[in-house]
mmCIF file of C-alpha atoms in Angstrom:
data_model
loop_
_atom_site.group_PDB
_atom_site.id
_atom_site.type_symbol
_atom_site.label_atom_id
_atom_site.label_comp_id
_atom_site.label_asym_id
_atom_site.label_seq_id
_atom_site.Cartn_x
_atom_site.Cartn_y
_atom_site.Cartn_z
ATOM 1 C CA UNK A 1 -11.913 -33.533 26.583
ATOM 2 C CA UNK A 2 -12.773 -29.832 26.786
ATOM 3 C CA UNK A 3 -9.496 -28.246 26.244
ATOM 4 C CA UNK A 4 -9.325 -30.655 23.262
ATOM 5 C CA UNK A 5 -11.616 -29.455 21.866
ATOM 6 C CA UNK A 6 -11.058 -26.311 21.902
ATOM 7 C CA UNK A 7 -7.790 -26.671 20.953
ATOM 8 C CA UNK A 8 -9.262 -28.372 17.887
ATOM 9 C CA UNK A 9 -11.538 -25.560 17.330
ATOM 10 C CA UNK A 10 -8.274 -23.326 17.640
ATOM 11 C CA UNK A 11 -6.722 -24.227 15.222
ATOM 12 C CA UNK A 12 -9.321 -25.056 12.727
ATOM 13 C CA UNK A 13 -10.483 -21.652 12.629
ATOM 14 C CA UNK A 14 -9.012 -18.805 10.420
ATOM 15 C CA UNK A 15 -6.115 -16.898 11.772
ATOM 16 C CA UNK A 16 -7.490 -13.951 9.291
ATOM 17 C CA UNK A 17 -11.175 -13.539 8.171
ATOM 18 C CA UNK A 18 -12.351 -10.434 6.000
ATOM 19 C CA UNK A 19 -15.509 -10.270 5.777
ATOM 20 C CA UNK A 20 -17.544 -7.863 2.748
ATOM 21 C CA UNK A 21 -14.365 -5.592 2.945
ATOM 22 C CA UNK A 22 -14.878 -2.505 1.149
ATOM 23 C CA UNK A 23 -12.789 0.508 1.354
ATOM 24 C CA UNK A 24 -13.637 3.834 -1.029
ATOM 25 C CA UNK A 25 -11.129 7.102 -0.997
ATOM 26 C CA UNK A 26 -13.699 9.426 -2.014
ATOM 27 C CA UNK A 27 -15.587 8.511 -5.104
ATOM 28 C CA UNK A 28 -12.878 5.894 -6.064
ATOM 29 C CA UNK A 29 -13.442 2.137 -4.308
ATOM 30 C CA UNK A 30 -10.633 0.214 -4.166
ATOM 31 C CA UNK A 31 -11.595 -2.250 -2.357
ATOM 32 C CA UNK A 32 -15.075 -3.815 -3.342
ATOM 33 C CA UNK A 33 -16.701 -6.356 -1.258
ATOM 34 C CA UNK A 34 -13.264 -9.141 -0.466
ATOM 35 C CA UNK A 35 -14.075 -12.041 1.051
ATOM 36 C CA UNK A 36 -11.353 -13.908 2.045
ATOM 37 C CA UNK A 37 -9.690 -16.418 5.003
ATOM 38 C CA UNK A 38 -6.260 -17.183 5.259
ATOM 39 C CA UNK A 39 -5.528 -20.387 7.396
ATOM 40 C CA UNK A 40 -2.813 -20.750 10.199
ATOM 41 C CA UNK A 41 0.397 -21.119 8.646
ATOM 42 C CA UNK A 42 -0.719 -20.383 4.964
ATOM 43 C CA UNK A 43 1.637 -18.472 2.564
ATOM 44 C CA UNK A 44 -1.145 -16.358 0.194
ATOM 45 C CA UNK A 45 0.309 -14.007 -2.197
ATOM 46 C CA UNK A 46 -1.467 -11.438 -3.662
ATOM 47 C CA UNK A 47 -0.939 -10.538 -7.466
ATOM 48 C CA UNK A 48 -2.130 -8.224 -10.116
ATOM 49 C CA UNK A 49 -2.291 -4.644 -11.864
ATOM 50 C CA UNK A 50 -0.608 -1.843 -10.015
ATOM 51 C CA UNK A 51 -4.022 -0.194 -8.379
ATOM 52 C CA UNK A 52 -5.956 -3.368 -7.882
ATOM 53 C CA UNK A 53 -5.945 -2.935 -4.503
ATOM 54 C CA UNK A 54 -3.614 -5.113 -2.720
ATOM 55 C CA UNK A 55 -1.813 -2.944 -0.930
ATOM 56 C CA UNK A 56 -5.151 -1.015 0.481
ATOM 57 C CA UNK A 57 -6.254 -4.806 1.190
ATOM 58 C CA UNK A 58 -2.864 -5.001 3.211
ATOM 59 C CA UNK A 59 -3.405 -1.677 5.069
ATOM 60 C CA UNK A 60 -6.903 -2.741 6.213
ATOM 61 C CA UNK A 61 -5.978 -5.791 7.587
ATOM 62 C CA UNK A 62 -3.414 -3.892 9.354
ATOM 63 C CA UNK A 63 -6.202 -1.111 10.391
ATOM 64 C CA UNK A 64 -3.761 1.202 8.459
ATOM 65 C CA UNK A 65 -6.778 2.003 6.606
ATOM 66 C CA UNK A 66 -10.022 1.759 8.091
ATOM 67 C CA UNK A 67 -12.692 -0.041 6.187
ATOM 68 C CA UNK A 68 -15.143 2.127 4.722
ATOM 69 C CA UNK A 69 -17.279 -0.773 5.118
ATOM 70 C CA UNK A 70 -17.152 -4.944 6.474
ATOM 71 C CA UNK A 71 -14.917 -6.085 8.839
ATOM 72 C CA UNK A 72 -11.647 -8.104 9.581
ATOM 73 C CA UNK A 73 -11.159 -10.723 11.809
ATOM 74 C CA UNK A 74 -7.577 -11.625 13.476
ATOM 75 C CA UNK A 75 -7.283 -14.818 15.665
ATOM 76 C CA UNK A 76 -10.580 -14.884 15.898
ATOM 77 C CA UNK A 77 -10.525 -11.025 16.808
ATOM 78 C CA UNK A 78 -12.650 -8.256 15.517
ATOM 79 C CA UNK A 79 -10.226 -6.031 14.551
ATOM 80 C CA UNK A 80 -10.538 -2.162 15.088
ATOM 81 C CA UNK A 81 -13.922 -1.820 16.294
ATOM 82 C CA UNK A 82 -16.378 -3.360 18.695
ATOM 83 C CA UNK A 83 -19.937 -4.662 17.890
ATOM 84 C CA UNK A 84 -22.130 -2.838 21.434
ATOM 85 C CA UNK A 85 -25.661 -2.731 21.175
ATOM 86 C CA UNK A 86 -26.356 -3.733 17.680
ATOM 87 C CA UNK A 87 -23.734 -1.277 16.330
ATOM 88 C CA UNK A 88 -20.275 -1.083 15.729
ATOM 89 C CA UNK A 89 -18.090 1.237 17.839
ATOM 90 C CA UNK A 90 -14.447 2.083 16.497
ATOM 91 C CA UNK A 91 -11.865 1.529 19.177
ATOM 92 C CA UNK A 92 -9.400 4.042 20.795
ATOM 93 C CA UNK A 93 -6.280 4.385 18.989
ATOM 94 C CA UNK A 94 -4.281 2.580 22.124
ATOM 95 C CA UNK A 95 -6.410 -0.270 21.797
ATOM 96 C CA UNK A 96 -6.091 -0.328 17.957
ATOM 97 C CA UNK A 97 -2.597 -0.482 18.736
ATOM 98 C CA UNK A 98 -2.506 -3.307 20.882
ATOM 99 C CA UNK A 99 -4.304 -5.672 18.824
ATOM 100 C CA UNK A 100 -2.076 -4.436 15.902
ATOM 101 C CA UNK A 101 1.017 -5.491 17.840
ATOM 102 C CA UNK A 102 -0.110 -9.535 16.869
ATOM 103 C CA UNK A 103 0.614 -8.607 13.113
ATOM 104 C CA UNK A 104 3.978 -7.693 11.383
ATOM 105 C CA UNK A 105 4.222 -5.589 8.310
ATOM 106 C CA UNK A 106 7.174 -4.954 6.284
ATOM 107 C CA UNK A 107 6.730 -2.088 3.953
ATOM 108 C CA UNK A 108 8.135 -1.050 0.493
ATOM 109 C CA UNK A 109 10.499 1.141 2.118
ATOM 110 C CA UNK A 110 12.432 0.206 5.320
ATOM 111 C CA UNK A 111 10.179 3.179 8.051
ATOM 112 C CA UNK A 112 13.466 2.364 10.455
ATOM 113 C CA UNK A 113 14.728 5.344 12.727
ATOM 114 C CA UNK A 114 17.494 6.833 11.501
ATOM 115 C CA UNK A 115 18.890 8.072 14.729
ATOM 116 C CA UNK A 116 18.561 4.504 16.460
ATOM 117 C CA UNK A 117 21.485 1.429 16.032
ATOM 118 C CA UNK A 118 19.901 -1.450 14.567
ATOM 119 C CA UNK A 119 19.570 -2.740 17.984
ATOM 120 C CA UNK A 120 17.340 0.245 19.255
ATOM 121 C CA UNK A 121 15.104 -0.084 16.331
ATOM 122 C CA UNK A 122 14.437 -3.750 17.109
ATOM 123 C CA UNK A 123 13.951 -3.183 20.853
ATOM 124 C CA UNK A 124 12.006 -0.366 21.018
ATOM 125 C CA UNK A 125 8.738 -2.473 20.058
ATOM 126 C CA UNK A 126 9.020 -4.753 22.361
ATOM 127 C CA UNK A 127 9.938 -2.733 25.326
ATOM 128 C CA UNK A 128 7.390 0.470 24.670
ATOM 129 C CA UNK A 129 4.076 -2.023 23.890
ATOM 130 C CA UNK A 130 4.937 -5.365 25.039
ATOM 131 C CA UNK A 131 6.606 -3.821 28.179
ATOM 132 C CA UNK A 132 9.570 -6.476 27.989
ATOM 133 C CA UNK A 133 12.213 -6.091 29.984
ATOM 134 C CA UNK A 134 15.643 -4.580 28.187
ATOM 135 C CA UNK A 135 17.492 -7.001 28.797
ATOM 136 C CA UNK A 136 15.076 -9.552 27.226
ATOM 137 C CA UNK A 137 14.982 -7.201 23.868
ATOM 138 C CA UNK A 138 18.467 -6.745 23.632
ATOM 139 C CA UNK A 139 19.233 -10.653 24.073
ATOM 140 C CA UNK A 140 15.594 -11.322 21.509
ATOM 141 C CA UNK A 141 17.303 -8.661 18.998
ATOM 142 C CA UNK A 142 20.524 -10.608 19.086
ATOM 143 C CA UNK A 143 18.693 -13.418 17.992
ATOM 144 C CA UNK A 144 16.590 -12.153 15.404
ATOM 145 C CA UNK A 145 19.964 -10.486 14.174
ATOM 146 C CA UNK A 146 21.137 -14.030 14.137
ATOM 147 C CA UNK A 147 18.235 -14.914 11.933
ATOM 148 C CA UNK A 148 18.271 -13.038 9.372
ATOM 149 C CA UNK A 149 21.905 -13.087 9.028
ATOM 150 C CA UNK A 150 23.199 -9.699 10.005
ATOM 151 C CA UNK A 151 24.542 -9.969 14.347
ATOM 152 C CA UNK A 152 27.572 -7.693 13.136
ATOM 153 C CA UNK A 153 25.433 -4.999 12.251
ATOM 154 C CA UNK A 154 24.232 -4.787 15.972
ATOM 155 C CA UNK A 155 25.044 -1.125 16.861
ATOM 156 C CA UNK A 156 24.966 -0.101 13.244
ATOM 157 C CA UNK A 157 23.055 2.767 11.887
ATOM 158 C CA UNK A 158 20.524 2.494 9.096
ATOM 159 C CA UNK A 159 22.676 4.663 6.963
ATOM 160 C CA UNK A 160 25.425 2.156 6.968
ATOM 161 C CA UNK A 161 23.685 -0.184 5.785
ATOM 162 C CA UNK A 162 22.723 -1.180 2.135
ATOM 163 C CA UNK A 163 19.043 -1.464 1.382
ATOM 164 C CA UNK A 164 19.030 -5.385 1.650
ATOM 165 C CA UNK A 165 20.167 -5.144 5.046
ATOM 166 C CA UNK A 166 18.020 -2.702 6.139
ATOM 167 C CA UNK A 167 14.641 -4.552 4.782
ATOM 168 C CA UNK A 168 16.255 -7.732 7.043
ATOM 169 C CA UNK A 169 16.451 -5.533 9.994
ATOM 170 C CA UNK A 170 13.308 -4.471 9.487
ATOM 171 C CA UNK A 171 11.874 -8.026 8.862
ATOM 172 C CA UNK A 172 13.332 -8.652 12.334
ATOM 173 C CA UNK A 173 11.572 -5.522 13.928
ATOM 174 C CA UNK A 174 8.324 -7.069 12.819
ATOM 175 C CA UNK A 175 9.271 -10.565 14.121
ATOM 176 C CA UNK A 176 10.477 -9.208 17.610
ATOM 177 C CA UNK A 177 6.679 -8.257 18.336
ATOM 178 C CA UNK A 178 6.015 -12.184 18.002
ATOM 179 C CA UNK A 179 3.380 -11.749 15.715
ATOM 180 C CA UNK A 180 0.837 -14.514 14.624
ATOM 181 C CA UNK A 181 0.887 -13.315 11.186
ATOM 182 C CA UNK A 182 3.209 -11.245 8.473
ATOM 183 C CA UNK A 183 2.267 -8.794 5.876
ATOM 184 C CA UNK A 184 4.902 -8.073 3.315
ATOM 185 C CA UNK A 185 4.186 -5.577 0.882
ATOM 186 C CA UNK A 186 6.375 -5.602 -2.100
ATOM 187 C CA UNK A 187 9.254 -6.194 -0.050
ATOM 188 C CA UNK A 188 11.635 -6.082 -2.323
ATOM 189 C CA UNK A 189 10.630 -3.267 -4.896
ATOM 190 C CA UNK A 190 12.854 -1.101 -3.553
ATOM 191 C CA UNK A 191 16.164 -3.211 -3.883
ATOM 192 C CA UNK A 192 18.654 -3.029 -6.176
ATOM 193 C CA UNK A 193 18.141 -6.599 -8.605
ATOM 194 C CA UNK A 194 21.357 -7.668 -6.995
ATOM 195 C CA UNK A 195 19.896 -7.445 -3.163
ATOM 196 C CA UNK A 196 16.328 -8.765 -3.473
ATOM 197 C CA UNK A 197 17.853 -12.249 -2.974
ATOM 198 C CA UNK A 198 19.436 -11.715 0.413
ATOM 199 C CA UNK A 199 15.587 -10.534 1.640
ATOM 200 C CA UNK A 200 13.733 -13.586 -0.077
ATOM 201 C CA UNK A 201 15.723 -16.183 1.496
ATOM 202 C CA UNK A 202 14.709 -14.478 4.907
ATOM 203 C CA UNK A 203 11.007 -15.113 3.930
ATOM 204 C CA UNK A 204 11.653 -18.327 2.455
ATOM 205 C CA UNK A 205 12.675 -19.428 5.961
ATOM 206 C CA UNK A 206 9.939 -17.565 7.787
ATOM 207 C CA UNK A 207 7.410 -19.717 4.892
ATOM 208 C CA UNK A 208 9.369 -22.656 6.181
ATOM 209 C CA UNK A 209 9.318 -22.534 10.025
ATOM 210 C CA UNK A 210 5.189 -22.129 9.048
ATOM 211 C CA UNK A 211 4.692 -18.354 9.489
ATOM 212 C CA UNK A 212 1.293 -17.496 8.375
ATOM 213 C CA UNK A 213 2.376 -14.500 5.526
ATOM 214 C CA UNK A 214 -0.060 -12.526 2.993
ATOM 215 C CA UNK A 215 2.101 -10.999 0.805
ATOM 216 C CA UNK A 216 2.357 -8.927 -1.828
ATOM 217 C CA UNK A 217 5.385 -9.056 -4.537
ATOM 218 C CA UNK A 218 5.880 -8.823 -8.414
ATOM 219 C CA UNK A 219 8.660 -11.986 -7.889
ATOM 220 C CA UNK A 220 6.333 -14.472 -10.044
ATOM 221 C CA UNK A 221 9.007 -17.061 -9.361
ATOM 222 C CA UNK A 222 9.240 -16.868 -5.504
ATOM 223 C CA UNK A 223 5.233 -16.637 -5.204
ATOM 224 C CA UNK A 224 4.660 -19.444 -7.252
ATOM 225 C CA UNK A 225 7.606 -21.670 -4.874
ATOM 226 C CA UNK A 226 6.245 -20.235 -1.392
ATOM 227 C CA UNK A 227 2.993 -19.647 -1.699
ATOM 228 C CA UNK A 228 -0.302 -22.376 -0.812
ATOM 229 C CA UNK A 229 -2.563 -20.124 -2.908
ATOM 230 C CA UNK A 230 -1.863 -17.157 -5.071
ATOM 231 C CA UNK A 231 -4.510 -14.757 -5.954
ATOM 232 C CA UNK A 232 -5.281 -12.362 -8.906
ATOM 233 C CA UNK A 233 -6.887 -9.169 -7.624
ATOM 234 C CA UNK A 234 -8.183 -6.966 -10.314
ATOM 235 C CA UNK A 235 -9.904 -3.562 -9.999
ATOM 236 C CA UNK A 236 -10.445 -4.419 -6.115
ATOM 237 C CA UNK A 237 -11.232 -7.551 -6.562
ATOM 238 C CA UNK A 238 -10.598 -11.017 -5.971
ATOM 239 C CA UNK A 239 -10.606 -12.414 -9.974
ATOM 240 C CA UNK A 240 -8.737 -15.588 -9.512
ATOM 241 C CA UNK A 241 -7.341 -18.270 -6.476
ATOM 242 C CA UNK A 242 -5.956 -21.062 -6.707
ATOM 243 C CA UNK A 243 -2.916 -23.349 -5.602
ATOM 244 C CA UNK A 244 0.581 -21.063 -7.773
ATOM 245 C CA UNK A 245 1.274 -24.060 -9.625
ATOM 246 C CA UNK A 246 -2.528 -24.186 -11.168
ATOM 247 C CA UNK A 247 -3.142 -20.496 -11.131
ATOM 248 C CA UNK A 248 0.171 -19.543 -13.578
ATOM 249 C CA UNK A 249 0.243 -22.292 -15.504
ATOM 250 C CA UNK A 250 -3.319 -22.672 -16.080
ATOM 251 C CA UNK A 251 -5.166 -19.524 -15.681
ATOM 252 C CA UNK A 252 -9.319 -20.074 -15.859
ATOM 253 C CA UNK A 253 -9.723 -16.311 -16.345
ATOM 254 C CA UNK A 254 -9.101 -14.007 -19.439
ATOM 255 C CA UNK A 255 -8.051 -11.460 -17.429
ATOM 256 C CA UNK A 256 -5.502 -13.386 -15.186
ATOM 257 C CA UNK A 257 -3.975 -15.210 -18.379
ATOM 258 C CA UNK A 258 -3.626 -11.322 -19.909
ATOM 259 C CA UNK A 259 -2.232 -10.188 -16.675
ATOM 260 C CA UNK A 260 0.374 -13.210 -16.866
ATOM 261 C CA UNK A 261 1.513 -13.202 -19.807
ATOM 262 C CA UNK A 262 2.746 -9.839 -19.759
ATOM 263 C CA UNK A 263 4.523 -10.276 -16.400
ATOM 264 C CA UNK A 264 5.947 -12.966 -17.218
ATOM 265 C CA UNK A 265 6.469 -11.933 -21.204
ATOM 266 C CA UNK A 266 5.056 -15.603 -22.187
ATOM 267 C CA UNK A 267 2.788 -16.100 -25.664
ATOM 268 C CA UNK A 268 -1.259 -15.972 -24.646
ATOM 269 C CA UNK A 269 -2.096 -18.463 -22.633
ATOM 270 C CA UNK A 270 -5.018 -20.662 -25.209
#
């Protein structure tokens, strides 16, 4: 009855609380006070104004940026710090790193090594911080190859590759850590129009086999099909959430229904 329980209690509670999350670079705050909990196996996209902050509130969920102030909570983790005596103590860098090794990020651009094979890029995750054996990364990059549709490109170099495939190999370098949760951060900015479809069919799948993914795009259309809950961020803020089909085509905000109808160059919403 125990382990029931708290196998209940698993998986009722949050796989990402933030908590007051405010992060200032110098006299600018981008982030101001976010409160926000993202469920196991929830697709939340994050919208809005270039400089509202999603990308910062990406970073510090990663502990890319530290929080200038509140904290963030992964699988029930505090992450980057440790609350001794009353106060908070920021972690070593090594243990920052292994509790960052539970989430996957895929950037804007691709961050793979140049001077490693597609293979090498994936494995060398797994084998330098999960210690895995090589033969267990080589046969897991394979796979993950497999996945995201691009085995033949095994002992390829970045540089042969087009950007498409290199934001696939680089969704599978993020996947080969096994991570509880994905961060995608305008994924597909970078990519020629004709490519970006190739990467959002990878995600769509991830979505489907019930990845838990905050991400961050400017594709209206695929955030509004993936996603549980979209929300508007404005001037580091949360302005608007709500379930995509709700939020675009009934916006409760003024500035979410300005915000949409220039993306998505429809009249004013009324």
């Amino acid at each position: 009855m125990q382990s029931q329980q708290t196998q209940a209690n698993e998986t009722a509670r949050p796989i990402v609380q933030i908590v007051k999350l405010q992060k200032d670079f110098g006299p600018v705050r981008v982030l101001d006070g976010i409160d926000l909990s993202v469920a196991k196996g929830e697709k939340v996209t994050l919208i809005g104004p270039s400089g509202s902050g999603k990308t910062t509130l990406l970073r510090c969920i990663n502990y890319l940026e530290v929080p200038t102030s509140g904290h963030v909570y992964v699988a029930g983790q505090l992450l980057g710090e440790q609350l001794e005596g009353g106060a908070y103590r920021r972690l070593s860098d090594r243990e920052i790193s292994r509790m960052r090794a539970q989430i996957g990020m895929v950037f804007q651009t691709f961050n793979l090594f140049p001077h490693l094979t597609v293979q090498q890029n994936i494995c060398i995750g797994p084998t330098k911080v999960l210690r895995q054996p090589p033969a267990e990364a080589k046969a897991l990059a394979l796979q993950l190859l497999e996945k995201v549709g691009l085995a033949d490109k095994l002992l390829a170099y970045p540089d042969q590759l087009s950007g498409g495939q290199r934001q696939r190999v680089a969704i599978a370098r993020a996947l080969a850590m096994r991570p509880q949760l994905m961060l995608f951060d305008e994924a597909t900015s970078s990519l020629d129009p004709e490519l970006v479809g190739e990467v959002l069919a990878v995600m769509r799948q991830l979505a489907r086999e019930g990845m838990t993914m905050i991400i961050v795009t400017h594709e209206m259309g695929f955030a509004e099909e993936v996603s549980d809950r979209v929300i508007f961020m404005d001037k580091g803020a949360i302005v608007e959430t709500g379930p995509p089909h709700e939020l675009f085509q009934h916006p409760r905000h003024p500035r979410t229904r300005d915000f949409l109808s220039a993306v998505l160059q429809k009249k004013p919403y009324r």
